[in-house]
Amino acid sequence: MTEMGGTPIPHAPGFVANDTPRIVTARFDYEDSHTLERYEATGGYRGLRKALERTPEEVQTQVRDATLLGRGGAGFPAGVKWGFCPPGVWPRYLVVNGDESEPGTYKDRLLMELDPHQLIEGCLIACYAVGLSQCFLYIRGEMAVAQERVARALNDAYSAGYIGKNILDTEFSVDIILHWGAGAYVVGEETALIESLEGNRGMPRLKPPYFPASIGLYGQPTIVNNVETLSNLPWILEHGVEAFTGIGTESSPGTRMVAVSGHVQRPGVYEIVNGTTTFRDLLYSKEMCGGIRDDNQLKAFVPGGGSAPWFTADQLDLPFEASQVGPQGSMLGSGAIMVMDETTDIPAAALTLTKFYAHESCGKCVPCREGGTWLEQILRRVVDGRGTPRDLELLIEVGETICPGDFPHAAIPSKGIEAVPFPYRMTTICFVGPSAFAPIHSALTLFREEFEAKVAGNENRTMIEVAVDVR
Amino acid sequence: MKFFSEENLELADVIISRYPKPRSAMIPLLHLAQEQVGWVTDDAMAEIAELVGTTSAEVLGTCSFYEMFKRHQVGTYVINICATMSCALMGAEELMEHAERRLGVKAGGTTADGMFTIEGAECQAACTEAPCLQVNYRHRYRVTPDEFDSIIDELSSTDHNVPDHGVLSQIRQHIPEDRFVGAVPPGDVASAPVWMHDEGVD
Ligand SMILES: Cc1cc2nc3c(=O)[nH]c(=O)nc-3n(C[C@H](O)[C@H](O)[C@H](O)COP(=O)(O)O)c2cc1C
Ligand code: SF4
Ligand code: FES
């Protein structure tokens, strides 16, 4: 990859194979999985050829029938979203969301480093089906190796006639332009991604419109899809809708990639069957994470990326199925599970997430910009032992300026507390603001005693009501 | 006054030609500037403004939003130590303390010889391999304090292939001229692309 000597820069480790069906990680076992030679030798670009034998409309219908849920966080079906492009408005664009930066999330980078051609083929199928005139593949700035692997794959695919003018000698012509970001979590939000691609500060746009499919890049209809979502398309086209819906459940078919990190025996990235696999299967089975490290007890886990309300052992039997996880107070999000064992300092763990979201606020909405900073500062003094009991109320009060009303949380059967279902109400444009509050709310609701222990004895301490000088 | 080298200026034109609007090339050109000298200078921003048809203030506005763009000299090797949840659960704080001791600078600082800058960073999409860090945006996984020391030794020698700060992908996208469809700006096209016409989609 480079001409210089020295130790080669290794590609991403972490993937753990098991005997579940493998749709998007099927090639990961090959050392040269990222090359065009390997891709072609293992069925590569066959899905595209099949697509080109059909009309664009037929391909769209297939993807809609497959119920391919978006893997970027919101879980919206790709085929339905594609249908939101207003008829008669051209050109339309595709923006690939490879900005992966939600805390705990680790899968898109693997897909880009280990199987870039699969992603490219997916982009081409989407462009053909929806009539998208140009594709921008937006990779997170801090992923130099992924950028290199995708650049090389694009160069090889252009030379081989898979991208550009008259693809595979048909009328279908589209460019894929490689683009990368420069470090800003919020740019993963699709309208911020578009702003960034237009050369602007990456701030989310006001909604409505809710989908850039109606008004997106340069005001034109724009499909934004996640890397993993698009990486499923070649398989669906090659093997057919029934093969895909035959895996998983009717409402959550296929597989999905999940990253399990933190205090498990075997942290790793797993491709699991969607809809049926439970958190217990994932965290405790020998084939997967093998239980909690050192045979410790599980204290809590974040089930769907840093933005998601937390679960405890009481929710382990829930499957990866949005319609079951939502009513229990959380979300599946980006497939990131972060596990905390009994040794974890819960308020300190929550702080690592709140700090993240406070830092990543783009500043457009006051409740997020000010509230996130307040939450971080108040929680920090609680963690440092400088907080007062009143601070615990203040955390909730500040949180309520971002998310008014009941905030979702898991049930605690031993205390007779029932779950508050997802989603929440919010005063902000995007989910960064609420995400600064989510870890605090979960931690305080589920483990209040740990916070009380931190502020005990500080009852008479003078409290600093205003964390930020706003005069 | 001119900032970009001849070679990079040619490259800048190629990059701009790929986008429907020149301004979309702003971030790629800022990266190119940073690749050339390791950080983004005022001269670079002025020239980028000219190239994409906007003002220096607009370029500064975009540039200053993004963490990776440095508007001052940083070390040859920028070491980002992840501090987000999964890494924090696995010892990121100890790793940072060790790094600060070993290099004799605090997070955000650069060693006196200009070799190393250390920064506290956020989730690097390597959470299963915690704690992790990046050197010039190349990952190192499950880094112990001892391993941190050997990374520093390695980077201090010539026996490594981490390029200087500012260089991201060492492979550039190349689009053969005879295969390039060309940028599709809004307004230039009012009908469906040709492969959609067959089925009478408007
Ligand atoms: C703050 C924020 C950050 C996001 N980050 C990402 C991201 O890094 N990658 C991603 O694919 N989607 C991310 N999303 C979701 C996108 O807005 C969008 O829903 C998704 O890319 C659509 O693709 P899909 O339908 O294929 O999942 C983020 C959303 C929010 C609100
Ligand atoms: S919620 Fe926060 S990050 Fe999102 S748009 Fe508002 S200020 Fe920006
Ligand atoms: S939390 Fe450190 S890489 Fe994700």
XYZ file of C-alpha atoms and ligand atoms in Angstrom:
716
model
C 0.000 0.000 0.000
C 2.914 2.338 0.506
C 6.293 2.338 -1.192
C 8.244 2.911 1.998
C 9.539 0.065 4.149
C 8.727 -0.471 7.789
C 5.836 -2.184 9.429
C 2.740 -2.267 7.247
C -0.271 -0.403 8.569
C -2.718 -3.177 9.358
C -6.330 -3.053 8.323
C -9.067 -3.146 10.896
C -9.162 -6.153 13.228
C -12.090 -7.102 15.411
C -14.383 -9.140 13.203
C -15.372 -12.457 14.761
C -16.815 -15.077 12.426
C -19.471 -17.450 13.655
C -21.804 -19.878 11.978
C -24.693 -17.498 11.342
C -25.464 -16.606 7.721
C -23.039 -14.032 6.362
C -24.358 -11.537 3.878
C -22.093 -8.505 4.124
C -19.039 -10.071 5.809
C -18.830 -13.160 3.602
C -15.454 -12.176 2.131
C -13.826 -11.053 5.367
C -11.949 -14.348 5.773
C -9.800 -13.673 2.721
C -6.564 -11.797 3.219
C -7.163 -10.017 -0.117
C -10.900 -9.442 0.374
C -10.520 -5.817 -0.687
C -9.133 -6.510 -4.143
C -11.049 -6.578 -7.415
C -9.569 -9.987 -8.231
C -10.974 -11.555 -5.079
C -14.251 -9.723 -5.486
C -14.769 -10.972 -9.024
C -13.693 -14.489 -8.068
C -16.363 -14.599 -5.335
C -19.394 -13.485 -7.282
C -18.622 -9.789 -7.299
C -20.582 -7.462 -9.592
C -23.042 -10.272 -10.330
C -25.779 -8.350 -8.492
C -25.135 -5.319 -10.676
C -25.340 -7.437 -13.825
C -28.639 -8.870 -12.640
C -29.929 -5.370 -11.876
C -28.994 -4.138 -15.344
C -31.037 -6.965 -16.886
C -34.113 -5.523 -15.172
C -35.799 -2.135 -15.356
C -34.891 0.395 -12.679
C -38.447 0.158 -11.403
C -38.205 -3.606 -10.988
C -35.019 -3.189 -8.954
C -36.676 -0.565 -6.739
C -39.585 -2.911 -6.152
C -37.216 -5.711 -5.198
C -35.451 -3.558 -2.651
C -38.781 -2.382 -1.239
C -39.996 -5.971 -0.966
C -36.790 -6.960 0.815
C -37.622 -4.536 3.669
C -33.965 -3.575 3.898
C -33.921 -1.437 7.037
C -31.384 1.390 7.083
C -28.348 0.450 9.161
C -27.225 4.006 9.923
C -29.323 4.503 13.029
C -32.913 5.348 12.187
C -33.783 1.939 10.709
C -35.974 3.345 7.968
C -36.598 0.941 5.028
C -34.330 1.875 2.121
C -36.821 0.976 -0.602
C -39.501 3.194 0.928
C -37.099 6.108 1.296
C -36.054 5.794 -2.338
C -39.703 6.223 -3.264
C -39.795 9.683 -1.647
C -37.958 11.314 -4.557
C -40.478 13.693 -6.151
C -41.317 12.550 -9.677
C -40.022 14.692 -12.510
C -37.357 16.501 -10.501
C -33.846 15.901 -11.884
C -30.991 15.463 -11.327
C -31.003 13.290 -8.231
C -27.923 12.428 -6.218
C -26.651 9.669 -3.945
C -24.639 10.527 -0.856
C -23.088 7.561 0.916
C -22.841 8.029 4.655
C -19.465 6.621 5.674
C -19.008 9.062 8.524
C -19.292 6.377 11.227
C -18.651 8.111 14.538
C -21.473 7.268 16.933
C -19.819 6.109 20.181
C -19.458 2.341 20.152
C -20.142 1.935 16.441
C -17.678 -0.063 14.431
C -18.814 -1.776 11.249
C -18.866 0.643 8.327
C -15.106 1.112 8.602
C -14.661 -2.663 8.399
C -16.923 -2.841 5.355
C -14.952 -0.064 3.642
C -11.543 -1.500 4.476
C -12.306 -5.175 3.900
C -14.870 -5.162 1.095
C -14.925 -1.811 -0.700
C -16.136 -3.312 -3.983
C -19.270 -4.630 -2.283
C -20.074 -1.059 -1.222
C -19.303 0.287 -4.701
C -21.567 -2.313 -6.280
C -24.305 -1.352 -3.825
C -23.944 2.318 -4.793
C -24.224 1.436 -8.474
C -27.372 -0.625 -7.914
C -28.971 2.255 -5.989
C -28.049 4.781 -8.694
C -29.449 2.552 -11.410
C -32.708 1.856 -9.557
C -33.522 5.423 -8.511
C -32.002 7.263 -11.483
C -29.302 9.000 -9.474
C -26.944 10.976 -11.682
C -23.909 11.276 -9.461
C -22.717 9.541 -6.305
C -20.589 11.032 -3.543
C -18.965 8.568 -1.207
C -18.376 10.507 2.000
C -15.902 8.743 4.312
C -15.075 9.963 7.783
C -11.918 12.106 7.735
C -10.135 10.137 10.452
C -10.123 6.886 8.457
C -6.991 7.030 6.331
C -6.855 3.306 5.634
C -10.513 3.124 4.581
C -9.914 6.080 2.260
C -6.957 4.279 0.700
C -8.791 1.020 0.220
C -11.865 2.685 -1.269
C -9.698 4.888 -3.525
C -7.907 1.863 -4.879
C -11.140 -0.057 -5.361
C -12.718 2.867 -7.211
C -9.680 3.204 -9.471
C -9.757 -0.506 -10.280
C -13.517 -0.523 -10.847
C -13.305 2.490 -13.171
C -10.587 0.793 -15.230
C -12.585 -2.421 -15.403
C -15.649 -0.611 -16.738
C -17.866 -0.919 -13.650
C -18.081 2.820 -12.970
C -18.346 5.842 -15.251
C -19.595 6.029 -18.808
C -21.685 3.187 -20.194
C -21.254 0.760 -17.354
C -20.816 -2.819 -18.631
C -21.630 -1.466 -22.111
C -25.137 -0.373 -21.184
C -26.766 3.061 -21.212
C -26.230 3.304 -17.466
C -23.560 5.915 -16.661
C -22.635 7.289 -13.276
C -19.540 8.597 -11.508
C -18.682 7.814 -7.903
C -16.702 10.654 -6.345
C -14.601 9.892 -3.287
C -14.892 12.574 -0.632
C -13.890 12.674 2.985
C -14.727 14.729 6.018
C -12.555 16.534 8.512
C -13.708 15.561 11.966
C -17.158 16.481 13.234
C -19.552 13.870 14.617
C -22.712 15.813 13.768
C -21.856 15.621 10.063
C -23.134 12.038 10.210
C -26.640 13.511 10.444
C -27.804 13.387 6.854
C -28.649 17.051 6.314
C -25.385 18.103 7.979
C -23.615 15.647 5.691
C -25.131 17.453 2.735
C -24.159 20.873 4.119
C -20.614 19.597 4.554
C -20.569 18.264 1.009
C -21.636 21.703 -0.193
C -18.511 23.139 1.454
C -20.229 24.532 4.541
C -19.998 24.129 8.279
C -21.627 20.789 9.003
C -24.792 21.956 10.726
C -28.070 20.039 10.381
C -30.830 21.720 8.394
C -34.184 22.691 9.844
C -36.943 20.133 9.333
C -39.271 19.683 7.520
C -38.524 18.498 4.921
C -37.754 15.350 6.876
C -35.993 13.522 4.084
C -33.338 14.907 1.746
C -35.024 12.668 -0.828
C -37.272 15.659 -1.485
C -34.786 18.516 -0.990
C -31.148 17.567 -0.512
C -27.802 18.332 -2.119
C -28.012 21.695 -3.971
C -31.742 21.562 -3.254
C -32.170 18.475 -5.431
C -33.645 15.085 -4.500
C -30.891 13.212 -2.682
C -30.722 9.722 -1.266
C -28.527 9.351 1.789
C -27.793 5.777 2.762
C -25.455 4.173 5.229
C -22.483 2.048 4.128
C -23.877 -1.183 5.567
C -27.309 -0.567 4.044
C -25.833 -0.224 0.565
C -23.472 -3.167 1.105
C -26.507 -5.460 1.370
C -27.763 -4.640 -2.123
C -25.421 -6.848 -4.209
C -26.447 -9.916 -2.185
C -30.150 -9.108 -2.425
C -29.902 -8.657 -6.182
C -27.843 -11.787 -6.646
C -29.777 -14.117 -4.359
C -33.232 -12.606 -4.573
C -35.707 -11.112 -2.147
C -36.923 -14.426 -0.775
C -33.451 -15.548 0.224
C -33.058 -12.280 2.108
C -36.431 -12.262 3.821
C -35.884 -15.942 4.646
C -33.282 -14.809 7.176
C -34.453 -12.993 10.308
C -38.036 -11.897 10.814
C -40.661 -10.344 8.579
C -40.211 -6.866 10.038
C -36.419 -7.139 10.446
C -35.101 -9.417 7.726
C -31.521 -10.275 6.873
C -28.559 -9.843 9.127
C -26.967 -6.859 10.771
C -23.494 -6.038 11.953
C -23.052 -5.221 15.609
C -20.011 -4.178 17.590
C -19.777 -5.299 21.195
C -17.226 -3.424 23.260
C -16.398 -2.952 26.910
C -16.400 -5.610 29.587
C -17.127 -8.849 27.704
C -14.807 -11.829 27.317
C -14.590 -11.411 23.575
C -15.350 -7.942 22.313
C -15.789 -7.929 18.574
C -17.819 -7.164 15.496
C -20.402 -9.825 14.720
C -22.804 -10.360 11.851
C -25.978 -11.583 13.533
C -29.404 -12.660 12.349
C -31.724 -9.694 12.529
C -34.963 -9.811 14.482
C -34.364 -13.080 16.353
C -30.915 -12.842 17.964
C -31.252 -11.642 21.548
C -28.853 -9.557 23.582
C -28.314 -12.619 25.750
C -27.299 -14.704 22.701
C -24.867 -12.021 21.688
C -23.308 -11.284 25.065
C -23.311 -14.742 26.631
C -23.074 -17.430 23.934
C -19.738 -19.193 23.573
C -19.697 -18.511 19.825
C -20.044 -14.787 20.355
C -18.949 -12.643 23.287
C -18.628 -15.511 25.765
C -20.029 -13.679 28.782
C -18.819 -10.868 30.994
C -15.068 -10.572 31.603
C -13.597 -12.358 34.633
C -17.031 -13.919 35.206
C -18.196 -10.633 36.671
C -21.816 -9.584 36.846
C -23.352 -7.457 34.119
C -24.275 -4.048 35.444
C -25.657 -2.280 32.386
C -25.272 -2.041 28.633
C -25.912 0.539 25.977
C -27.895 -1.320 23.306
C -27.701 0.925 20.247
C -24.871 3.443 20.239
C -24.031 6.203 22.700
C -27.353 7.973 22.057
C -29.460 5.061 23.282
C -30.992 4.764 26.763
C -29.351 1.952 28.736
C -30.505 -1.568 29.493
C -29.666 -3.925 32.352
C -29.797 -7.713 32.772
C -33.605 -7.448 32.859
C -33.661 -6.652 29.138
C -31.216 -9.340 27.974
C -33.895 -11.466 26.367
C -35.041 -8.782 23.964
C -34.247 -9.551 20.327
C -32.734 -7.163 17.760
C -36.174 -6.026 16.724
C -37.083 -2.354 16.869
C -40.745 -2.999 17.596
C -39.771 -4.846 20.789
C -36.885 -2.680 21.941
C -38.737 0.632 21.495
C -41.561 -0.128 23.949
C -38.921 -1.242 26.462
C -37.410 2.228 26.405
C -34.493 2.209 24.026
C -33.435 1.802 20.405
C -31.203 -0.382 18.264
C -29.589 2.592 16.549
C -26.288 1.855 14.903
C -25.696 -1.642 16.288
C -23.255 -0.634 19.001
C -23.405 -2.443 22.331
C -21.219 -1.131 25.133
C -21.059 -3.379 28.165
C -20.392 -2.328 31.751
C -19.616 -4.906 34.426
C -20.108 -4.643 38.178
C -16.827 -2.756 38.661
C -18.004 0.202 36.582
C -18.327 3.661 38.097
C -21.671 4.489 36.511
C -21.664 8.318 36.830
C -18.133 8.403 35.388
C -19.178 6.154 32.501
C -22.135 8.418 31.732
C -19.794 11.391 31.731
C -17.674 9.926 28.912
C -20.765 10.007 26.701
C -22.246 13.322 27.826
C -18.852 14.929 27.285
C -18.816 13.552 23.755
C -22.194 14.983 22.775
C -21.619 18.302 24.526
C -18.370 18.663 22.626
C -20.004 17.755 19.323
C -22.882 20.224 19.497
C -22.860 22.333 16.352
C -24.297 25.258 18.286
C -27.392 25.835 16.182
C -29.975 25.107 18.917
C -29.702 26.810 22.301
C -30.924 23.831 24.400
C -28.206 21.631 22.924
C -25.411 24.183 22.823
C -25.921 25.507 26.356
C -27.657 22.500 27.891
C -25.021 20.016 26.766
C -22.259 22.095 28.337
C -24.238 22.521 31.556
C -24.931 18.817 31.765
C -21.263 18.033 31.302
C -20.124 20.546 33.917
C -22.698 19.515 36.511
C -22.035 15.819 35.977
C -18.300 16.403 36.132
C -18.503 17.992 39.555
C -20.727 15.184 40.776
C -18.219 12.612 39.503
C -15.354 14.539 41.095
C -17.155 14.557 44.462
C -17.838 18.288 44.370
C -21.539 18.023 43.560
C -24.500 18.555 45.865
C -27.793 16.654 46.101
C -29.447 19.580 44.334
C -27.165 18.921 41.338
C -28.958 15.639 40.732
C -32.239 17.528 40.312
C -30.529 20.167 38.217
C -29.302 17.509 35.796
C -32.897 16.463 35.175
C -34.139 20.064 34.940
C -31.543 20.959 32.328
C -32.310 17.730 30.495
C -35.988 18.658 30.390
C -35.172 21.839 28.484
C -33.815 19.554 25.732
C -36.390 16.781 26.052
C -39.609 17.942 27.722
C -41.795 15.296 29.310
C -41.068 11.700 30.180
C -37.750 10.460 28.873
C -37.609 6.819 27.738
C -36.038 4.327 30.097
C -35.975 0.614 30.811
C -38.166 -1.122 33.344
C -36.740 -2.022 36.757
C -38.940 -4.924 37.865
C -37.276 -5.237 41.292
C -38.324 -1.669 42.081
C -41.701 -1.902 40.382
C -40.689 0.712 37.806
C -42.223 0.342 34.369
C -40.568 1.167 31.088
C -41.156 4.500 29.368
C -41.244 3.747 25.642
C -39.161 5.326 22.919
C -39.110 7.963 21.395
C -38.860 11.244 23.288
C -39.982 14.783 22.520
C -37.241 17.267 21.780
C -36.656 20.999 21.439
C -33.648 20.607 19.143
C -33.142 20.094 15.420
C -31.212 16.850 15.665
C -30.461 14.107 18.179
C -27.156 15.434 19.479
C -28.850 17.473 22.208
C -31.036 14.617 23.506
C -28.045 12.291 23.304
C -26.131 14.397 25.827
C -28.992 13.811 28.251
C -29.743 10.136 27.484
C -26.786 8.612 29.380
C -27.404 10.852 32.395
C -31.080 10.051 32.472
C -30.473 6.314 32.218
C -27.693 6.292 34.775
C -29.684 8.386 37.255
C -32.844 6.366 36.808
C -31.243 2.943 37.003
C -28.413 3.645 39.462
C -29.487 6.637 41.524
C -27.743 5.308 44.611
C -24.345 5.694 42.935
C -25.002 9.376 42.348
C -26.280 9.855 45.865
C -23.115 8.299 47.221
C -21.044 10.814 45.262
C -22.884 13.848 46.629
C -23.356 12.528 50.185
C -21.906 14.872 52.764
C -22.044 17.832 50.372
C -25.502 18.969 51.464
C -24.199 22.245 52.787
C -21.796 22.950 49.978
C -22.587 26.150 48.140
C -23.949 25.121 44.823
C -22.974 26.889 41.660
C -26.407 27.163 40.011
C -25.159 28.597 36.766
C -22.508 26.430 35.267
C -21.722 28.764 32.413
C -21.421 32.493 32.801
C -24.200 33.685 30.554
C -24.292 37.376 31.508
C 1.772 34.743 -2.155
C 0.794 31.693 -4.188
C 0.335 28.783 -1.843
C -0.226 25.593 -3.800
C 2.653 23.897 -5.601
C 2.301 23.522 -9.387
C 1.433 19.875 -8.957
C -1.184 20.499 -6.290
C -2.692 23.363 -8.246
C -3.282 21.003 -11.151
C -4.742 18.480 -8.753
C -6.997 21.167 -7.278
C -8.453 21.813 -10.731
C -9.139 18.117 -11.211
C -10.832 17.923 -7.812
C -13.013 20.965 -8.485
C -14.074 19.580 -11.867
C -15.613 16.545 -10.164
C -18.207 18.530 -8.231
C -21.406 20.107 -9.545
C -20.459 23.302 -7.688
C -16.861 24.413 -7.003
C -17.588 25.198 -3.371
C -18.102 21.489 -2.714
C -14.351 21.105 -3.234
C -13.649 23.279 -0.194
C -12.961 20.470 2.294
C -10.912 18.381 -0.173
C -8.796 21.464 -0.957
C -8.301 22.245 2.724
C -7.030 18.682 3.117
C -4.723 19.199 0.145
C -3.339 22.362 1.750
C -2.793 20.548 5.017
C -1.118 17.713 3.144
C 1.307 20.176 1.537
C 2.590 21.874 4.704
C 1.044 19.995 7.649
C -1.468 22.698 8.639
C -3.810 25.231 7.047
C -2.185 28.634 6.591
C -3.932 31.937 5.884
C -2.349 31.952 2.428
C -3.833 28.557 1.748
C -7.310 29.704 2.736
C -7.008 32.822 0.555
C -6.030 30.741 -2.437
C -8.751 28.168 -1.836
C -11.280 31.019 -1.674
C -10.117 32.169 -5.095
C -10.202 28.657 -6.512
C -13.753 27.886 -5.432
C -15.086 31.399 -5.955
C -15.777 32.591 -2.449
C -14.180 34.765 0.258
C -11.404 33.881 2.700
C -13.870 34.456 5.526
C -16.155 31.772 4.112
C -13.238 29.375 3.880
C -12.222 30.163 7.457
C -15.837 29.621 8.495
C -15.856 26.121 7.066
C -12.282 25.314 8.082
C -12.797 26.264 11.720
C -15.782 23.936 12.095
C -13.728 20.795 11.580
C -11.443 19.331 14.205
C -8.877 17.905 11.805
C -7.944 21.214 10.239
C -5.130 22.804 12.229
C -4.635 26.505 11.865
C -1.237 26.399 13.528
C 1.804 24.184 13.263
C 1.399 20.800 14.964
C 3.767 17.870 15.451
C 4.949 15.662 12.601
C 2.914 12.961 14.288
C -0.414 13.810 15.835
C -1.388 11.147 18.329
C -5.088 11.012 19.123
C -5.981 9.011 22.197
C -9.619 7.970 22.309
C -11.448 8.892 25.512
C -15.010 7.857 24.670
C -16.935 5.216 26.595
C -15.571 1.883 25.323
C -11.983 3.091 25.539
C -12.620 4.774 28.879
C -13.990 1.471 30.239
C -10.768 -0.224 29.137
C -8.176 2.177 30.498
C -8.011 5.221 28.224
C -7.383 7.568 31.120
C -4.310 5.661 32.273
C -3.068 5.586 28.698
C -3.401 9.353 28.401
C -1.638 9.911 31.717
C 1.176 7.673 30.568
C 1.419 9.473 27.218
C 1.590 12.856 28.912
C 4.359 11.633 31.216
C 6.329 9.942 28.473
C 6.235 12.921 26.123
C 6.383 15.581 28.830
C 3.452 17.552 27.411
C -0.202 17.828 28.318
C -3.019 16.811 25.965
C -3.170 19.409 23.219
C 0.545 20.112 23.473
C 3.462 19.492 21.113
C 6.911 18.268 22.130
C 9.709 20.845 21.919
C 11.328 19.050 18.977
C 8.108 19.360 16.995
C 7.781 15.608 16.617
C 4.670 14.754 18.609
C 1.348 16.358 19.398
C -1.006 14.487 21.721
C -4.724 15.076 21.756
C -7.652 13.619 23.629
C -9.956 12.260 20.946
C -13.389 10.813 20.465
C -14.662 7.435 19.361
C -12.515 6.202 16.489
C -14.725 3.342 15.286
C -12.438 0.751 16.839
C -14.300 0.309 20.115
C -13.857 -3.461 20.289
C -10.081 -2.912 20.266
C -9.952 -0.572 23.227
C -8.117 1.379 24.323
C -6.992 2.663 20.983
C -5.262 5.635 19.459
C -4.431 6.995 16.052
C -1.149 8.300 14.706
C -1.921 10.724 11.901
C -5.304 8.998 11.628
C -3.884 5.455 11.377
C -5.210 3.229 14.148
C -3.269 1.360 16.813
C -5.293 -1.147 18.776
C -5.395 -2.318 22.412
C -2.539 -0.043 23.361
C -0.838 -0.694 26.703
C 1.548 1.864 28.226
C 4.483 -0.304 27.118
C 3.135 -0.406 23.622
C 2.742 3.327 23.670
C 6.447 3.582 24.379
C 7.316 1.301 21.498
C 5.072 3.320 19.169
C 7.030 6.430 20.138
C 10.323 4.586 19.596
C 9.120 3.343 16.238
C 8.027 6.801 15.111
C 11.334 8.262 16.300
C 13.215 5.810 14.077
C 13.006 5.664 10.284
C 11.576 2.161 10.358
C 7.902 2.941 9.912
C 5.595 4.092 7.178
C 3.341 6.604 8.852
C 3.390 9.679 6.607
C 3.712 13.160 8.114
C 0.687 14.926 9.547
C -1.639 16.161 6.817
C -1.305 13.125 4.568
C -4.432 10.989 4.623
C -5.039 8.505 1.798
C -1.792 7.875 -0.064
C -3.789 6.632 -3.012
C -5.636 9.290 -4.971
C -8.807 8.720 -6.882
C -8.023 8.617 -10.574
C -10.835 8.791 -13.108
C -9.740 7.873 -16.642
C -10.800 10.652 -19.014
C -12.648 8.307 -21.341
C -14.703 6.927 -18.468
C -15.544 10.182 -16.668
C -19.208 11.091 -17.059
C -18.622 14.537 -15.611
C -20.203 16.520 -12.827
C -23.973 16.881 -13.062
C -24.912 20.351 -11.753
C -28.525 21.119 -10.918
C -30.055 23.171 -13.686
C -28.011 21.475 -16.399
C -30.321 18.505 -16.468
C -34.086 18.655 -16.555
C -35.018 15.132 -17.503
C -34.428 11.654 -16.196
C -31.088 10.022 -16.946
C -31.089 8.083 -20.184
C -31.351 4.620 -18.607
C -34.622 5.662 -16.959
C -36.235 6.836 -20.213
C -36.843 3.323 -21.455
C -39.722 2.838 -19.089
C -41.252 6.226 -19.682
C -40.356 7.660 -16.286
C -40.437 11.436 -16.582
C -26.218 13.140 15.156
C -26.396 12.070 14.151
C -25.289 11.367 13.694
C -25.426 10.383 12.725
N -24.319 9.716 12.298
C -24.446 8.784 11.324
C -23.298 8.104 10.815
O -22.168 8.334 11.253
N -23.474 7.200 9.830
C -24.714 6.925 9.312
O -24.834 6.123 8.396
N -25.806 7.549 9.779
C -25.700 8.468 10.764
N -26.824 9.117 11.205
C -28.117 8.796 10.572
C -28.278 9.577 9.278
O -28.867 10.842 9.575
C -29.174 8.883 8.276
O -30.352 8.524 8.905
C -28.574 7.640 7.679
O -27.302 7.874 7.155
C -29.465 7.136 6.593
O -28.983 5.928 6.075
P -29.797 4.559 6.218
O -31.235 4.872 5.975
O -29.195 3.695 5.178
O -29.553 4.077 7.600
C -26.704 10.094 12.209
C -27.804 10.792 12.685
C -27.673 11.753 13.645
C -28.875 12.479 14.126
S -29.266 19.465 18.404
Fe -27.182 20.243 18.752
S -25.949 19.368 17.111
Fe -28.106 19.111 16.500
S -28.561 20.898 15.249
Fe -29.106 21.455 17.354
S -27.242 22.407 18.207
Fe -26.635 21.319 16.352
S -14.838 4.454 22.127
Fe -12.724 4.485 21.582
S -12.856 3.780 19.533
Fe -14.953 3.897 20.058
